[in-house]
XYZ file of C-alpha atoms in Angstrom:
361
model
C 198.070 124.478 131.881
C 196.857 127.879 133.026
C 193.155 128.394 132.797
C 191.181 131.634 132.385
C 187.975 132.566 134.247
C 186.008 131.677 131.178
C 187.430 128.141 131.238
C 186.269 127.687 134.848
C 182.783 128.837 133.838
C 182.711 126.121 131.157
C 183.946 123.577 133.670
C 181.238 124.563 136.148
C 178.615 124.413 133.423
C 179.649 120.854 132.542
C 178.759 119.723 136.119
C 175.017 120.370 135.574
C 174.486 121.222 139.275
C 170.983 122.289 140.426
C 169.693 125.832 140.694
C 169.662 125.580 144.502
C 173.371 124.770 144.542
C 174.076 127.646 142.145
C 172.107 129.989 144.439
C 174.194 128.903 147.470
C 177.451 129.515 145.604
C 176.256 132.900 144.276
C 174.987 134.026 147.649
C 178.429 133.296 149.098
C 180.090 135.398 146.402
C 181.973 132.461 144.830
C 182.948 132.421 141.171
C 183.364 129.215 139.195
C 187.149 129.564 139.716
C 186.621 129.936 143.430
C 184.622 126.682 143.516
C 187.384 124.879 141.634
C 190.110 126.167 143.924
C 188.111 126.015 147.232
C 189.111 123.773 150.077
C 187.102 120.552 150.212
C 185.983 121.189 153.789
C 184.744 124.654 152.881
C 182.614 123.212 150.035
C 181.278 120.512 152.340
C 180.244 123.186 154.833
C 178.470 125.321 152.134
C 176.795 122.442 150.369
C 175.970 120.135 153.201
C 172.311 120.073 152.093
C 173.268 119.372 148.455
C 175.118 116.057 148.677
C 174.617 114.917 145.103
C 175.956 118.186 143.670
C 178.695 118.363 146.273
C 179.887 114.831 145.324
C 179.835 115.828 141.630
C 181.951 118.964 142.233
C 184.479 117.236 144.429
C 184.871 114.314 141.948
C 185.411 116.733 138.990
C 187.458 119.432 140.681
C 190.664 118.369 138.906
C 192.709 119.641 136.020
C 192.532 116.180 134.449
C 188.713 116.336 134.278
C 188.805 119.826 132.795
C 191.339 118.793 130.117
C 189.321 115.754 129.215
C 186.150 117.779 128.931
C 187.769 120.310 126.586
C 189.158 117.425 124.530
C 185.708 115.991 124.181
C 184.411 119.318 122.910
C 187.172 119.376 120.294
C 186.437 115.733 119.356
C 182.808 116.605 118.618
C 183.747 119.876 116.756
C 181.861 121.895 119.395
C 182.929 125.449 120.091
C 181.779 127.506 123.072
C 181.400 131.074 124.286
C 180.666 132.419 127.725
C 179.016 135.588 128.843
C 182.365 137.453 129.350
C 183.394 136.870 125.745
C 182.973 139.666 123.185
C 181.375 137.314 120.699
C 178.736 136.088 123.133
C 175.316 136.981 121.569
C 174.492 140.402 122.963
C 170.731 139.715 122.648
C 171.034 136.951 125.193
C 172.705 139.048 127.813
C 169.496 140.839 128.630
C 166.986 138.014 128.768
C 165.647 136.536 131.984
C 167.961 133.893 133.300
C 170.627 134.349 130.556
C 172.852 131.351 129.792
C 176.431 131.721 130.991
C 177.783 129.354 128.452
C 176.624 128.535 124.894
C 177.891 125.547 122.905
C 177.995 126.000 119.149
C 178.386 123.525 116.323
C 178.712 125.454 113.087
C 178.925 129.213 113.020
C 176.555 131.660 114.780
C 176.879 135.014 113.014
C 175.956 138.443 114.246
C 173.767 138.756 111.252
C 171.858 135.607 112.255
C 170.664 137.454 115.345
C 170.041 140.821 113.556
C 167.968 139.019 110.910
C 166.609 136.154 112.982
C 163.001 135.091 112.922
C 161.866 132.135 114.983
C 159.238 129.806 113.595
C 157.802 127.368 116.129
C 154.765 125.134 116.392
C 153.284 121.687 116.990
C 155.373 118.495 116.687
C 152.241 116.809 115.252
C 151.379 119.419 112.560
C 148.277 119.325 110.420
C 148.561 119.487 106.610
C 147.498 123.107 106.823
C 150.238 123.881 109.387
C 152.884 122.161 107.206
C 151.812 124.159 104.167
C 151.681 127.444 106.023
C 155.044 126.864 107.655
C 156.715 126.189 104.275
C 155.151 129.285 102.729
C 156.250 131.577 105.575
C 159.732 130.078 105.941
C 160.326 130.211 102.149
C 159.347 133.830 101.871
C 161.429 134.937 104.897
C 164.417 132.836 103.738
C 164.369 134.289 100.293
C 164.445 137.767 101.821
C 167.776 136.766 103.392
C 166.525 136.300 106.932
C 167.779 133.607 109.311
C 165.213 131.001 110.436
C 165.550 130.047 114.113
C 163.800 127.074 115.625
C 164.213 124.071 117.920
C 164.853 121.092 115.512
C 161.843 119.269 116.922
C 159.557 117.146 114.731
C 156.772 118.885 112.951
C 156.866 122.654 112.440
C 160.455 123.134 113.645
C 161.910 120.626 111.253
C 159.866 121.919 108.271
C 161.088 125.527 109.050
C 164.768 124.396 109.117
C 164.409 122.274 105.934
C 162.717 125.041 103.993
C 165.403 127.552 104.926
C 168.179 125.178 103.709
C 166.218 124.493 100.468
C 166.199 128.258 99.844
C 169.907 128.587 100.470
C 169.279 130.599 103.655
C 170.911 130.255 107.052
C 169.159 128.606 109.955
C 169.894 128.154 113.639
C 168.614 125.335 115.784
C 168.479 125.561 119.584
C 168.718 122.102 121.164
C 167.614 120.830 124.527
C 170.517 118.406 124.889
C 174.300 118.268 124.472
C 175.729 118.713 120.954
C 177.445 115.341 120.933
C 174.219 114.015 119.446
C 171.207 115.199 117.468
C 167.744 114.849 119.002
C 165.460 113.603 117.676
C 167.634 110.993 115.990
C 165.473 111.157 112.830
C 166.807 114.714 112.390
C 170.464 113.711 112.447
C 171.038 114.390 108.751
C 169.068 117.689 108.966
C 171.180 118.735 112.013
C 174.365 118.088 110.141
C 173.180 120.245 107.253
C 172.258 122.985 109.688
C 175.742 122.963 111.220
C 177.147 123.404 107.716
C 174.755 126.272 106.847
C 174.153 127.942 110.162
C 174.504 126.725 113.728
C 173.374 124.157 116.244
C 173.523 125.744 119.726
C 172.779 124.587 123.240
C 173.232 125.815 126.771
C 173.651 122.204 127.884
C 177.069 120.558 128.026
C 177.913 117.676 125.760
C 176.657 114.262 126.916
C 173.555 115.956 128.397
C 170.392 113.908 127.754
C 167.318 115.473 126.143
C 165.414 115.705 129.384
C 161.785 116.928 129.228
C 162.383 120.100 131.285
C 165.217 121.155 128.995
C 162.836 122.036 126.146
C 160.677 124.749 127.709
C 163.956 126.083 129.296
C 165.660 126.463 125.897
C 162.690 128.330 124.420
C 163.954 131.631 125.965
C 167.051 131.306 123.848
C 165.003 130.636 120.644
C 163.027 133.868 121.196
C 166.126 135.722 122.457
C 167.961 135.110 119.238
C 165.077 136.395 117.145
C 163.646 139.845 116.337
C 160.245 138.213 115.801
C 158.597 134.957 116.687
C 155.883 133.286 114.616
C 153.707 130.502 116.114
C 152.355 128.435 113.256
C 150.266 125.885 115.145
C 149.927 125.101 118.765
C 147.638 123.014 120.952
C 146.335 124.549 124.187
C 149.320 123.305 126.257
C 151.965 123.527 123.580
C 155.551 124.482 124.383
C 155.306 126.936 121.503
C 153.020 129.067 123.692
C 155.918 129.280 126.203
C 158.139 130.603 123.393
C 155.476 133.184 122.417
C 155.138 134.342 126.080
C 158.882 134.580 126.495
C 159.308 136.541 123.240
C 156.591 138.999 124.405
C 158.310 139.373 127.805
C 161.574 140.021 125.962
C 159.943 142.811 124.052
C 160.074 140.934 120.726
C 157.385 140.920 118.008
C 155.050 137.915 118.215
C 152.607 136.659 115.555
C 150.185 133.740 115.537
C 148.886 132.013 112.411
C 145.085 131.787 112.623
C 143.583 128.345 112.058
C 140.205 126.563 111.958
C 138.264 127.031 115.177
C 137.611 123.287 115.344
C 141.227 122.280 114.885
C 143.025 120.975 118.002
C 146.335 122.173 116.496
C 145.095 125.782 116.265
C 143.465 126.227 119.652
C 146.647 127.628 121.054
C 147.287 130.091 118.222
C 143.724 131.158 118.112
C 143.834 131.785 121.886
C 146.965 133.906 121.391
C 145.059 136.015 118.846
C 142.141 136.322 121.264
C 144.568 137.516 123.934
C 145.876 140.259 121.660
C 148.730 138.701 119.706
C 148.546 139.914 116.031
C 147.355 137.344 113.591
C 149.889 136.732 110.793
C 148.035 137.288 107.511
C 151.022 138.100 105.305
C 154.826 137.854 105.670
C 155.115 141.650 105.021
C 153.914 142.145 108.598
C 157.198 140.590 109.754
C 159.409 142.187 107.088
C 158.481 145.678 108.278
C 160.726 145.102 111.331
C 163.702 144.564 108.998
C 163.207 147.623 106.827
C 166.527 149.125 108.022
C 168.422 145.990 106.857
C 166.826 146.093 103.356
C 167.475 149.808 103.161
C 171.220 149.410 103.977
C 171.362 146.532 101.424
C 169.940 148.746 98.713
C 172.323 151.613 99.426
C 175.349 149.253 99.237
C 174.914 148.704 95.433
C 176.135 151.223 92.940
C 173.721 150.642 90.082
C 175.463 153.107 87.785
C 178.064 150.371 87.051
C 175.446 148.029 85.563
C 173.426 147.965 82.401
C 169.631 147.783 82.391
C 169.428 144.050 82.187
C 171.830 143.610 85.115
C 170.001 146.139 87.255
C 166.703 144.275 86.652
C 168.262 141.020 87.983
C 169.951 142.735 90.914
C 166.744 144.511 91.960
C 165.065 141.147 92.085
C 167.806 139.622 94.232
C 167.737 142.669 96.418
C 164.384 141.491 97.587
C 165.787 138.124 98.480
C 167.646 135.177 97.077
C 166.247 133.809 93.799
C 166.721 130.734 91.615
C 167.395 131.150 87.815
C 163.980 129.731 87.133
C 162.289 132.280 89.347
C 164.157 135.111 87.723
C 163.104 133.795 84.265
C 159.439 133.744 85.371
C 159.568 137.204 86.986
C 161.497 138.993 84.239
C 159.998 136.985 81.241
C 163.493 136.876 79.695
C 165.074 133.859 78.220
C 166.631 131.307 80.560
C 169.931 131.252 78.548
C 170.363 134.986 78.691
C 169.645 135.057 82.469
C 172.084 132.217 83.124
C 174.749 133.967 81.081
C 174.251 137.186 82.982
C 174.140 135.461 86.344
C 177.511 133.763 85.586
C 179.066 137.102 84.666
C 177.794 138.803 87.875
C 179.086 135.899 89.908
C 182.509 136.132 88.268
C 182.575 139.842 89.074
C 181.884 139.054 92.749
C 178.486 140.878 92.760
C 176.403 137.806 93.524
C 177.035 134.369 94.827
C 175.399 131.048 94.149
C 174.683 128.046 96.472
C 172.610 125.024 95.623
C 171.075 126.762 92.633
C 170.065 129.895 94.610
C 171.552 133.284 93.751
C 171.982 136.116 96.229
C 173.673 139.502 96.453
C 177.212 139.209 97.856
C 177.591 141.584 100.808
């Protein structure tokens, strides 16, 4: 079987060699393919100080290993892209230490990145933090934005769940290989995310959720988002790393203010003290997506619809809505709204998923 340069990149990524080894290889002008095809003695000379990585490379420098690895990816329904592919997320090409390979379970859309907002926070969230997270995620999701987070316990999980409940897309960036969901208590949630968004990781399958992986993956969470919201964070929370990385990447960052005596808000309150804008209303975030909403409005020819239909479409233009919400907003009868929604869906103007109606683009 003939392999392309991208295949060799994926092979090299699967080896999980250390940064020092990568630096030696890069300094000597070697590509992943060069490493695979290099003479054993040459590699021993270059990596004499990196015995563990050298042994790993020599043991796996075979077509049989490469084929088995790709077969394993297929078995777990994991796709992958590398930085030389056209469909590699452009936003990640320009961050510090960009990943060379991304593993994807589900589907990562261009619109997920163009409309991505990351919501992060404490694993041990307070009741206040849980409530605020639901409110923020719900409003953003119903505006058609993609919620990006890390699938951790606490705020991350609530953000993902809320997005799914609203019929919105959501993306989870993991700190382990995609052969398993971590934490295990989020296995069902992870499966739902892969069906309605994407699970992604820079780590090859079978990679354990090692502690240092999580702060490392935070640059990808912020990199895939136009804005980052820190809901709650203790003074040494990993969420503060995400906020710092987002700011360094030139992204918008917001912090939810909390009680000054709350351990879970010390980090967010400190961010505000250091100059990060406090998030007081979701409209602060939505202003960064005005171009998307403007384009969405221009794409509808309202002259084709009657007054009743225009009223419903205008409401869904602001974000996905349930039939119950449309009934409350318009004060029209539930039966007439359901009838009209069915007609608009049959015409292909709107689409419905899990009881939530949205404009069909």
